[in-house]
Short mmCIF file of C-alpha atoms in Angstrom, two decimals:
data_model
loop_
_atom_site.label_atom_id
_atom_site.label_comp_id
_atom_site.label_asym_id
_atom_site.label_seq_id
_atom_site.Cartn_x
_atom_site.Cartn_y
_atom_site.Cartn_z
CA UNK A 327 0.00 0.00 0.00
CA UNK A 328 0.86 3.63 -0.45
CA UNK A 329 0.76 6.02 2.60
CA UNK A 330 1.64 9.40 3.38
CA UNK A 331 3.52 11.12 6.70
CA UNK A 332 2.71 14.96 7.75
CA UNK A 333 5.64 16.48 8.86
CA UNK A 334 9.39 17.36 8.94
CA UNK A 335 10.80 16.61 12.02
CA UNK A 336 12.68 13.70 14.04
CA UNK A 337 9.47 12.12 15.03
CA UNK A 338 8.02 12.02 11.50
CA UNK A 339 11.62 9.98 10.38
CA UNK A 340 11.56 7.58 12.93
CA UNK A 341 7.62 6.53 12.00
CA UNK A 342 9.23 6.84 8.51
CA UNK A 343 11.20 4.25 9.50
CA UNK A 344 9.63 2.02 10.80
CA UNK A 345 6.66 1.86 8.04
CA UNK A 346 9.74 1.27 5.78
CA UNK A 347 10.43 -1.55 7.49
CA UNK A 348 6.72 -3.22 6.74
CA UNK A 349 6.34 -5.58 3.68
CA UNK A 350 2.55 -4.26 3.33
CA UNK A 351 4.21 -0.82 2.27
CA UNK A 352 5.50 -0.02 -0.92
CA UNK A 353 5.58 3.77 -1.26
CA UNK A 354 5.90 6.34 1.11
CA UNK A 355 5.58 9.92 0.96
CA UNK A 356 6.43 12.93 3.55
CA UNK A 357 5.01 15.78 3.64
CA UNK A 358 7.43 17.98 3.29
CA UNK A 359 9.59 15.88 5.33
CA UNK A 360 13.39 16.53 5.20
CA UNK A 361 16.92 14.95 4.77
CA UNK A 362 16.54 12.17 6.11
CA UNK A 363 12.86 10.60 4.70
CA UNK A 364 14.58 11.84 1.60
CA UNK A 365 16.46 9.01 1.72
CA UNK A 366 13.73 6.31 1.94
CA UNK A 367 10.73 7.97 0.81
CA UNK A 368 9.29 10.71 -1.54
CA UNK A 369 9.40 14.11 -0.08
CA UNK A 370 6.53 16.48 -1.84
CA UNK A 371 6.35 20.16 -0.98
CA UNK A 372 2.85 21.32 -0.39
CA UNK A 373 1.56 24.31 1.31
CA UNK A 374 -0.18 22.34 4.45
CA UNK A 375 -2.61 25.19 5.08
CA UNK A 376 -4.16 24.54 1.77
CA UNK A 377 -6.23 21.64 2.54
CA UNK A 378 -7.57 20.54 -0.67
CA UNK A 379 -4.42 20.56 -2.66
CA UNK A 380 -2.80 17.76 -0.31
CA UNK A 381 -5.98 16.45 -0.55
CA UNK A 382 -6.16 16.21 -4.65
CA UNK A 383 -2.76 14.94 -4.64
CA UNK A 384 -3.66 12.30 -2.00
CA UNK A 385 -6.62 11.01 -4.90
CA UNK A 386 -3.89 11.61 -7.31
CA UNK A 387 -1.43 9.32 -5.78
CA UNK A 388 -3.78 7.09 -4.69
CA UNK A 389 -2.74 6.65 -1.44
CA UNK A 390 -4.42 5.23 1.43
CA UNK A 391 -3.57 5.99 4.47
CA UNK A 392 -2.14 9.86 6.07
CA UNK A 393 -0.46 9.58 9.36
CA UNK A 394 -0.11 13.24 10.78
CA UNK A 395 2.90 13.98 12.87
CA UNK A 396 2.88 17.74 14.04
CA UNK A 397 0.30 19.47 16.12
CA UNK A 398 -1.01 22.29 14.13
CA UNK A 399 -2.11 20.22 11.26
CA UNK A 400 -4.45 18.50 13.73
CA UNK A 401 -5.67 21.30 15.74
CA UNK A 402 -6.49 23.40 12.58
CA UNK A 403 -8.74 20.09 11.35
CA UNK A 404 -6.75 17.89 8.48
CA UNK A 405 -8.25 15.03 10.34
CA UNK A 406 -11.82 16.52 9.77
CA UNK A 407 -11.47 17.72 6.43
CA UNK A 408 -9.81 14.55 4.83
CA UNK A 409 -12.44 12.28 6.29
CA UNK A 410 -14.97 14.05 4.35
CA UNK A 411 -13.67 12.73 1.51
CA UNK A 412 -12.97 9.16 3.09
CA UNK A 413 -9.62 9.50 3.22
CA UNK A 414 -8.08 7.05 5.94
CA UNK A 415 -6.31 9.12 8.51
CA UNK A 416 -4.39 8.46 11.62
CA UNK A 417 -4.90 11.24 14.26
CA UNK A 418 -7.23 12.77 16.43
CA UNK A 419 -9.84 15.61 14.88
CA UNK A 420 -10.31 19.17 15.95
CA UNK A 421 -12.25 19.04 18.93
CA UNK A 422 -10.60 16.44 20.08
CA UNK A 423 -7.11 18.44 19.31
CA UNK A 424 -7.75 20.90 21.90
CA UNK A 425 -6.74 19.41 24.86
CA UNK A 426 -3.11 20.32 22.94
CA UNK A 427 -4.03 23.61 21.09
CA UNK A 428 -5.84 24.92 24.22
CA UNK A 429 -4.51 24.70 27.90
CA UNK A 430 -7.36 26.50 29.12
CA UNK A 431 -9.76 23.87 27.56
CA UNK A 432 -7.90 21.37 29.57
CA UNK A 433 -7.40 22.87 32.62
CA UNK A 434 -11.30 22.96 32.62
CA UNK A 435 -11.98 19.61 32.00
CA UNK A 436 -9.46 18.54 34.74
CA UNK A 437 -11.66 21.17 36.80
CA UNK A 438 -15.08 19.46 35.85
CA UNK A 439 -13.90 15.71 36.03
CA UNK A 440 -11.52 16.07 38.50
CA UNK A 441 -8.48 15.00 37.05
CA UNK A 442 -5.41 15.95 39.70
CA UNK A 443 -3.66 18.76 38.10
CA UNK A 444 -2.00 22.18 39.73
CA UNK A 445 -4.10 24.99 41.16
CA UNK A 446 -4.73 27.65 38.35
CA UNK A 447 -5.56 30.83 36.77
CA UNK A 448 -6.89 32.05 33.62
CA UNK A 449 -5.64 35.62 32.66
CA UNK A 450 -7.20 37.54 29.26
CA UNK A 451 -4.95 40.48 30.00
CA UNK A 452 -1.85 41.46 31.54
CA UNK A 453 -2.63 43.48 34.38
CA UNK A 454 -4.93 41.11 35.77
CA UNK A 455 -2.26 38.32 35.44
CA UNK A 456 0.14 40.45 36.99
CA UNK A 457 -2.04 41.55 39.95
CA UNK A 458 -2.54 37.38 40.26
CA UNK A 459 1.45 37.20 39.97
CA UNK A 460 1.78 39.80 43.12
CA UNK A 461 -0.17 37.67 45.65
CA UNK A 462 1.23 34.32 44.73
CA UNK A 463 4.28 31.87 45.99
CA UNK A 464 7.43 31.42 43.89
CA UNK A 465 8.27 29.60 41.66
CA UNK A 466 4.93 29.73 40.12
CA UNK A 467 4.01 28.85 35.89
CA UNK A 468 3.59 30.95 33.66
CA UNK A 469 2.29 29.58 29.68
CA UNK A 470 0.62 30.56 26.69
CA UNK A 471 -2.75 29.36 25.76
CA UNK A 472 -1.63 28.53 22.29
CA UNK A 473 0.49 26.17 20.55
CA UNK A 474 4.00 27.09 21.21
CA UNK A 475 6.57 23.91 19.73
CA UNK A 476 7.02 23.11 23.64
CA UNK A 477 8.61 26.43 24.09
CA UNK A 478 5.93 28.71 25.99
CA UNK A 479 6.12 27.77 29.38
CA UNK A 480 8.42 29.57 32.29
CA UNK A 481 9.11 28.20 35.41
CA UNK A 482 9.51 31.74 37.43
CA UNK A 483 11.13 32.05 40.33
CA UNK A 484 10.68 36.11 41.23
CA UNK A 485 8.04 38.72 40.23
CA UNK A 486 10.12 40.32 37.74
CA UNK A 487 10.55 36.85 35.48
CA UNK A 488 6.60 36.19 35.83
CA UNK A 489 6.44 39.91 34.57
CA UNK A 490 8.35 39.19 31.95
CA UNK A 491 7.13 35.84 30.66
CA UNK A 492 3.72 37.70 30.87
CA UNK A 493 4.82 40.77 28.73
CA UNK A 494 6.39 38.46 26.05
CA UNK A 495 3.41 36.14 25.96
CA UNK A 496 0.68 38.60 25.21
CA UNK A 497 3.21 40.65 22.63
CA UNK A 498 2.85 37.93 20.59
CA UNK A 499 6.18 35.76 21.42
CA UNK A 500 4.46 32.22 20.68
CA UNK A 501 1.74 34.02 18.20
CA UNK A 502 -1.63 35.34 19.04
CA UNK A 503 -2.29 34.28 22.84
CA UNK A 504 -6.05 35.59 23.80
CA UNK A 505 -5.42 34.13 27.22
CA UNK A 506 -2.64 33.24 29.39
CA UNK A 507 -2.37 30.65 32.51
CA UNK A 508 -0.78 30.81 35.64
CA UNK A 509 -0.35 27.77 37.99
CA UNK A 510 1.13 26.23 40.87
CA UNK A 511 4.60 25.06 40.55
CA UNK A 512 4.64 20.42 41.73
CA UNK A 513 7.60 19.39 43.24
CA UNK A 514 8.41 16.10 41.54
CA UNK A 515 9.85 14.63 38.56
CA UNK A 516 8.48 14.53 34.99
CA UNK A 517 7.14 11.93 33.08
CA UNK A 518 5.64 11.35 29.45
CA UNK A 519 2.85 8.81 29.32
CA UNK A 520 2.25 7.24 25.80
CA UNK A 521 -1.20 5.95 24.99
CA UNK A 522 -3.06 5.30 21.00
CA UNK A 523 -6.37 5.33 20.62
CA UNK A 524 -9.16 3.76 18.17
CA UNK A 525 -12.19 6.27 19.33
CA UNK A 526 -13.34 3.22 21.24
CA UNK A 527 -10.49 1.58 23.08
CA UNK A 528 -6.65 2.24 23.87
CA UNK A 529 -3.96 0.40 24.81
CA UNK A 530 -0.72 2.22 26.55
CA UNK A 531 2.73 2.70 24.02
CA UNK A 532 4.96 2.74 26.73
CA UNK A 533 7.04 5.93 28.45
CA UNK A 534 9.65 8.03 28.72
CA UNK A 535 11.58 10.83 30.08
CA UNK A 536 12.57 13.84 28.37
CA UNK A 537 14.79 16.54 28.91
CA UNK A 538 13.39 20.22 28.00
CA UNK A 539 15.73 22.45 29.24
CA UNK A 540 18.64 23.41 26.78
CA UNK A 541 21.07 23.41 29.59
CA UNK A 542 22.60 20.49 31.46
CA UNK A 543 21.09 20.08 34.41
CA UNK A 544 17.61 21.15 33.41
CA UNK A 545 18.61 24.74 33.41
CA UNK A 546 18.01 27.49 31.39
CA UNK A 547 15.54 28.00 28.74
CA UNK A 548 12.62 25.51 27.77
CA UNK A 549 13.17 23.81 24.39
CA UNK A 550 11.27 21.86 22.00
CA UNK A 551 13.07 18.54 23.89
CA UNK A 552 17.19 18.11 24.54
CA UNK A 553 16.77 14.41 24.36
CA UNK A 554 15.24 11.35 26.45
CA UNK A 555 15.81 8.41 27.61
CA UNK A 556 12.36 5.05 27.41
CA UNK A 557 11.27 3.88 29.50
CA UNK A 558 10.78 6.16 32.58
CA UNK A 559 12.71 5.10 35.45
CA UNK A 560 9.42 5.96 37.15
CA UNK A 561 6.62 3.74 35.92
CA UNK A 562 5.71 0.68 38.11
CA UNK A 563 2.04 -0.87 37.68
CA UNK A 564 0.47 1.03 40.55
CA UNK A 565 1.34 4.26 38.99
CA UNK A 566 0.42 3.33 35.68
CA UNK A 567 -3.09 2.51 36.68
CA UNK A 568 -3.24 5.66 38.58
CA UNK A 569 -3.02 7.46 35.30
CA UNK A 570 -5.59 5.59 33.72
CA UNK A 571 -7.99 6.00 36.41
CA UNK A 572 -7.03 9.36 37.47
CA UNK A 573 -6.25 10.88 34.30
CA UNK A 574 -6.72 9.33 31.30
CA UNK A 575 -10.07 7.52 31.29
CA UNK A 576 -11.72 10.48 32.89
CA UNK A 577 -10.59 12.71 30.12
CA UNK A 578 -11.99 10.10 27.43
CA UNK A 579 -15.02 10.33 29.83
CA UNK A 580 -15.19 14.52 29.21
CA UNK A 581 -14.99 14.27 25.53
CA UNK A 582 -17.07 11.19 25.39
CA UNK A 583 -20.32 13.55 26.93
CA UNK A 584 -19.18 16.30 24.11
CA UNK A 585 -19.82 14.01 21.83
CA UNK A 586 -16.64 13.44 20.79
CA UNK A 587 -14.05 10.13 20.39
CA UNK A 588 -10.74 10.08 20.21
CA UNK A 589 -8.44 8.41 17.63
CA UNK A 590 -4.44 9.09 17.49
CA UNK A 591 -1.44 9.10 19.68
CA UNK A 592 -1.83 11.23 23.07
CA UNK A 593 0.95 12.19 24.89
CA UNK A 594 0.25 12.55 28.58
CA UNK A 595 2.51 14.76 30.42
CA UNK A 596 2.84 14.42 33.91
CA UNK A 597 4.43 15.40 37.09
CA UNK A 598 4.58 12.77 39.65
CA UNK A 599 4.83 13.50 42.77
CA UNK A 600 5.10 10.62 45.82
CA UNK A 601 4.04 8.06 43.35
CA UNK A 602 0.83 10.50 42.46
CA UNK A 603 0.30 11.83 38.89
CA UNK A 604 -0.08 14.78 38.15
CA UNK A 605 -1.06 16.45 34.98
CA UNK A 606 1.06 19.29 33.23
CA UNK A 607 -0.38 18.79 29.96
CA UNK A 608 -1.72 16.95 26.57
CA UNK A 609 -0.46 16.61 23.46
CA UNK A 610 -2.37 15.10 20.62
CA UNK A 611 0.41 13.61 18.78
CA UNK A 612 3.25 11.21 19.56
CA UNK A 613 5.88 13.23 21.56
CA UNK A 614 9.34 14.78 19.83
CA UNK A 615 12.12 13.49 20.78
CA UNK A 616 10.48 10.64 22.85
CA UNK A 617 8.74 8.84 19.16
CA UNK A 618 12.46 8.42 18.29
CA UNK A 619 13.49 7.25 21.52
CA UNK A 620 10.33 4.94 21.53
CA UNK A 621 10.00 4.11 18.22
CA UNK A 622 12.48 1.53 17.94
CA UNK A 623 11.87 -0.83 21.13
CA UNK A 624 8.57 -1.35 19.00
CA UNK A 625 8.17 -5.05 17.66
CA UNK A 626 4.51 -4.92 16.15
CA UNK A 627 4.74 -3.90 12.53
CA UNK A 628 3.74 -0.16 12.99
CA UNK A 629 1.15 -0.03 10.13
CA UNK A 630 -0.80 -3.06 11.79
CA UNK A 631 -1.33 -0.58 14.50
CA UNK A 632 -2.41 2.24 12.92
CA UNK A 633 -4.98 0.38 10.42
CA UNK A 634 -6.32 -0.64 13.53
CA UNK A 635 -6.55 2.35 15.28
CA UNK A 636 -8.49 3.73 11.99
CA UNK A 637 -10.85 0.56 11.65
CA UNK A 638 -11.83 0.41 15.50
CA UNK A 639 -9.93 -2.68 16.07
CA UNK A 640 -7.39 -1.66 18.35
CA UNK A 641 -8.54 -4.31 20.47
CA UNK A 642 -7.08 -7.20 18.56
CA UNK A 643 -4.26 -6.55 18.34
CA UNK A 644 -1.41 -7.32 20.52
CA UNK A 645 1.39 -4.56 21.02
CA UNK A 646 4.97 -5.80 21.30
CA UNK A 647 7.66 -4.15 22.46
CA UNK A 648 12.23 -5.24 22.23
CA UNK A 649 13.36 -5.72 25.75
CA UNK A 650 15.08 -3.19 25.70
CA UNK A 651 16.50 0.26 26.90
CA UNK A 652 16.74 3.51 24.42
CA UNK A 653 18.38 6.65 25.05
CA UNK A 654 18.32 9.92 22.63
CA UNK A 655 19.83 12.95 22.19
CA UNK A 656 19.66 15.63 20.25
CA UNK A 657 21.83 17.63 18.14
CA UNK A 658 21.16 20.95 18.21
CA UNK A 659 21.85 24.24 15.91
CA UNK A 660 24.46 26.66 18.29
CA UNK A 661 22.38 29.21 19.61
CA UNK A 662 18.85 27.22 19.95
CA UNK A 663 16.68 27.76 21.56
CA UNK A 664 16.96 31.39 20.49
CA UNK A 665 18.61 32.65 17.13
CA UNK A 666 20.73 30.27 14.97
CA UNK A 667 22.44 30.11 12.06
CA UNK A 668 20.52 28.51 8.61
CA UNK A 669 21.73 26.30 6.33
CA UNK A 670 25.08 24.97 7.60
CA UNK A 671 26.30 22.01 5.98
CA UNK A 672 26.95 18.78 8.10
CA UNK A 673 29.51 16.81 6.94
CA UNK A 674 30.83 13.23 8.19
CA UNK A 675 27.65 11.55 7.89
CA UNK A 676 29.07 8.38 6.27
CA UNK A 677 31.30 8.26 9.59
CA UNK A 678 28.29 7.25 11.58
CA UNK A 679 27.81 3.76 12.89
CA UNK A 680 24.16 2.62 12.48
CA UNK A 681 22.47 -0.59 12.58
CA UNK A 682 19.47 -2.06 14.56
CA UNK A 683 20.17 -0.81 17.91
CA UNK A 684 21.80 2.51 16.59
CA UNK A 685 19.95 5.14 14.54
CA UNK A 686 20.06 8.82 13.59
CA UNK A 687 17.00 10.53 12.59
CA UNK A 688 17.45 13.72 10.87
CA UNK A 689 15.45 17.07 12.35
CA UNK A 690 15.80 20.29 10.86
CA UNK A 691 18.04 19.08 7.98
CA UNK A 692 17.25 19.36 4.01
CA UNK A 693 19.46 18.17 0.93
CA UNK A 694 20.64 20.40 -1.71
CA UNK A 695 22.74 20.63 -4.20
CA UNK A 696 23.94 16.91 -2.77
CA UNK A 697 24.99 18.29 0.34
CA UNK A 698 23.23 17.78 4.19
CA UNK A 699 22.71 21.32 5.17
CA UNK A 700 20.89 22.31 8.88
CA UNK A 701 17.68 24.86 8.50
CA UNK A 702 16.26 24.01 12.34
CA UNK A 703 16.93 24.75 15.69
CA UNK A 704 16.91 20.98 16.44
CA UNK A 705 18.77 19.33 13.61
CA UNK A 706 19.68 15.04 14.34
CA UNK A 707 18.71 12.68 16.94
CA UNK A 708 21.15 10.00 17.88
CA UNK A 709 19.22 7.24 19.67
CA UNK A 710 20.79 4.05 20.68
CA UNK A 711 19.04 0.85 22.33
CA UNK A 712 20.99 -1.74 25.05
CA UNK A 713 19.97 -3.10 27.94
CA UNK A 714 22.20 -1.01 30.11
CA UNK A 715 21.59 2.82 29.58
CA UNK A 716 25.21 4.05 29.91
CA UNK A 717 26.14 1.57 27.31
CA UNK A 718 22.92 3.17 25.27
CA UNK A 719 24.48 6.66 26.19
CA UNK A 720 28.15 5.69 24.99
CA UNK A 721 27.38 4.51 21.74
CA UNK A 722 25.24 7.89 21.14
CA UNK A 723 28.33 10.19 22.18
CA UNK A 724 30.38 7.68 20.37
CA UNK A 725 28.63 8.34 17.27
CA UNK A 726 28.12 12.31 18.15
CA UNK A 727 32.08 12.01 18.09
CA UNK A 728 32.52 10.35 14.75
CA UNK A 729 30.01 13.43 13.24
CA UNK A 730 32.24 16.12 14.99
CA UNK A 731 29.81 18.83 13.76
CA UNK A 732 30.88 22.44 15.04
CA UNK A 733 27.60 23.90 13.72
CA UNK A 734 25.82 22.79 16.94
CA UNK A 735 25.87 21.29 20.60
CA UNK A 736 24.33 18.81 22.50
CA UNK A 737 23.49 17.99 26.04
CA UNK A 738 25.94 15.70 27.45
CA UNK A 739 23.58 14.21 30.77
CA UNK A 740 20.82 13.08 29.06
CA UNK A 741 19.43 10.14 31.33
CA UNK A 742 21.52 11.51 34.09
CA UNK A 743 18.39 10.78 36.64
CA UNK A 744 18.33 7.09 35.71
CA UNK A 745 22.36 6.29 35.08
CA UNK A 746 24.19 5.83 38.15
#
């Protein structure tokens, strides 16, 4: 069969991947994808905001099956407007897509079913939030309403940082932000809770851990994701039922009585605190970089899962998983998460060692003129599976080595919470 990715990143490579991998598949095309999926599939450039052309050259190309990667594809309504036309699509629809594109819709369904989550404000201007930000305990949260890439959310620690966060939120740092949020700071560690859905059932895709902070030890600025490590060194079974109980299955309740199923990845991040989840926040997609850190333990041929998830027979099938470890990190453009340098070329690829528990999924990368060159902040993931996770780690840095790329850096702890 023919089928067809959405996106450009590390995340849409990996399922690139692994769909290459299937016998079933004999075509694959990314959309625009980058470097990397240039290698193994067709990349088509197409102006994703314009609907129906990706939709006339889906009928075209007769292909039959989209998987959509990103968020904003999903929360503007692909999903909705390709199933129109009965085109099979994995991800969740536009509703549905704003427990990602909306904090504030979240935050009041966790109100109204009770899902454990931090205490919380809702600010529509900044005087208001800033009167909220005079009476409260440090640190407190500060995050924009809208999508962001991961990057609008500050951890403030004095008046004068939630002041500021504030002032670049509402001038339009992350886009147009009607409303802002303000909310408790948990003590505890961070965890990223994979489930897929079929609109009727779900069945958990495992965890991880990742590492936002562009700084080694989780300092400095938030980023789109440093790296991570699957799966979390914090999961056990009574937690995990916790968060289906506590947090998941009341969600599906919420949208349920809105009428509303839910079919796709979700991401479900959450603070845990004493063994208790909390949560920070959805995401209606797999996450980036933990769907290349995850990606690979899989055993199940991936399409399998995602025909099921579109036919409502999630159920029967039986998700496998590689006993084993995985730990990524990612290469990054010098100067990310702020301004950085386009097109750089990246040379000593051919250097790197890659085989079935060793991979490199390209980012922000394109090829031109027969040359690798680096257009995003984030540019390659190295992710490397063992069952020890220093080994894991070594053979990443080994192969981060071998690339000796000047145009970037990378953080050298990822997985420091879980390796000795």
């Amino acid at each position: 069969m023919k089928v067809g990715i959405i996106g450009s990143g590390g995340r849409e490579h990996a399922i690139c991947q692994s769909l290459k991998n299937s016998n079933k598949i004999n075509k694959i095309f990314c959309f625009p994808g980058n470097a990397g999926t240039q290698q193994i599939a067709e990349n088509v450039k197409i102006d994703l905001e314009k609907f129906e052309n990706l939709k006339n050259f889906i009928f075209e190309n007769k292909i039959e099956l989209i998987i959509v990667g990103p968020e904003k594809p999903l929360v503007d309504g692909l999903v909705d407007y390709l199933e129109k036309f009965q085109i099979k699509v994995f991800g969740p629809n536009k509703f549905s897509s704003q427990l990602e594109g909306s904090k504030i819709f979240t935050k009041e369904l966790c109100k109204k079913y009770k899902i454990p989550t931090a205490k919380f404000g809702i600010f529509e201007d900044s005087s208001k939030a800033k009167n909220f930000v005079n009476n409260s305990n440090f640190p407190i949260v500060v995050k924009a309403d809208n999508l962001a890439s991961g990057k609008g959310v500050y951890i403030c620690h004095s008046k004068e940082e939630a002041e500021t966060a504030i002032d670049e939120i509402f001038n339009g740092k992350f886009g147009i932000a009607k409303n802002i949020l303000i909310e408790e700071f948990l003590q505890g560690e961070e965890m990223s809770f994979f489930t897929i859905h079929d609109g009727v059932s779900f069945k958990t895709f495992e965890t991880a851990q990742d590492h936002k902070r562009v700084l080694e030890g989780d300092k400095g600025k938030n980023t789109g994701g440093m790296g991570a490590y699957s799966p979390s060194r914090l999961i056990n079974n009574e937690l995990e039922k916790k968060i289906i109980n506590k947090i998941i299955n009341p969600t599906l309740k919420g949208l349920s009585e809105m009428g509303f199923e839910y079919k796709g990845f979700l991401y479900t991040g959450l603070m845990i605190v004493d063994n208790e989840p909390y949560l920070i926040e959805y995401n209606v997609r797999m996450g980036d970089p933990e769907c290349q850190t995850i990606i690979p333990r899989l055993k199940t041929d991936l399409i399998d899962i995602f025909l099921a998830c579109c036919e409502k027979e999630l159920k029967e099938i039986n998700i496998e998983w590689k006993n084993a470890k995985s730990l990524c990190v990612v290469l990054c453009s010098n100067g990310y998460p702020d301004e950085f340098k386009k097109n750089i070329q990246i040379n000593n690829l051919n250097n790197i060692k890659l085989n079935l528990d060793n991979y490199m999924f390209h980012a922000g990368t394109i090829k031109k003129n027969e040359k690798i060159l680096a257009v995003g902040g984030r540019v390659l993931n190295f992710v490397s599976l063992s069952n020890d996770f220093k080994i894991a780690k070594k053979n990443v840095e080994e192969n981060l080595e071998k690339l000796n790329w000047n145009g970037g850096f990378f953080r050298k702890d990822i997985g420091y919470k879980v390796i000795e």
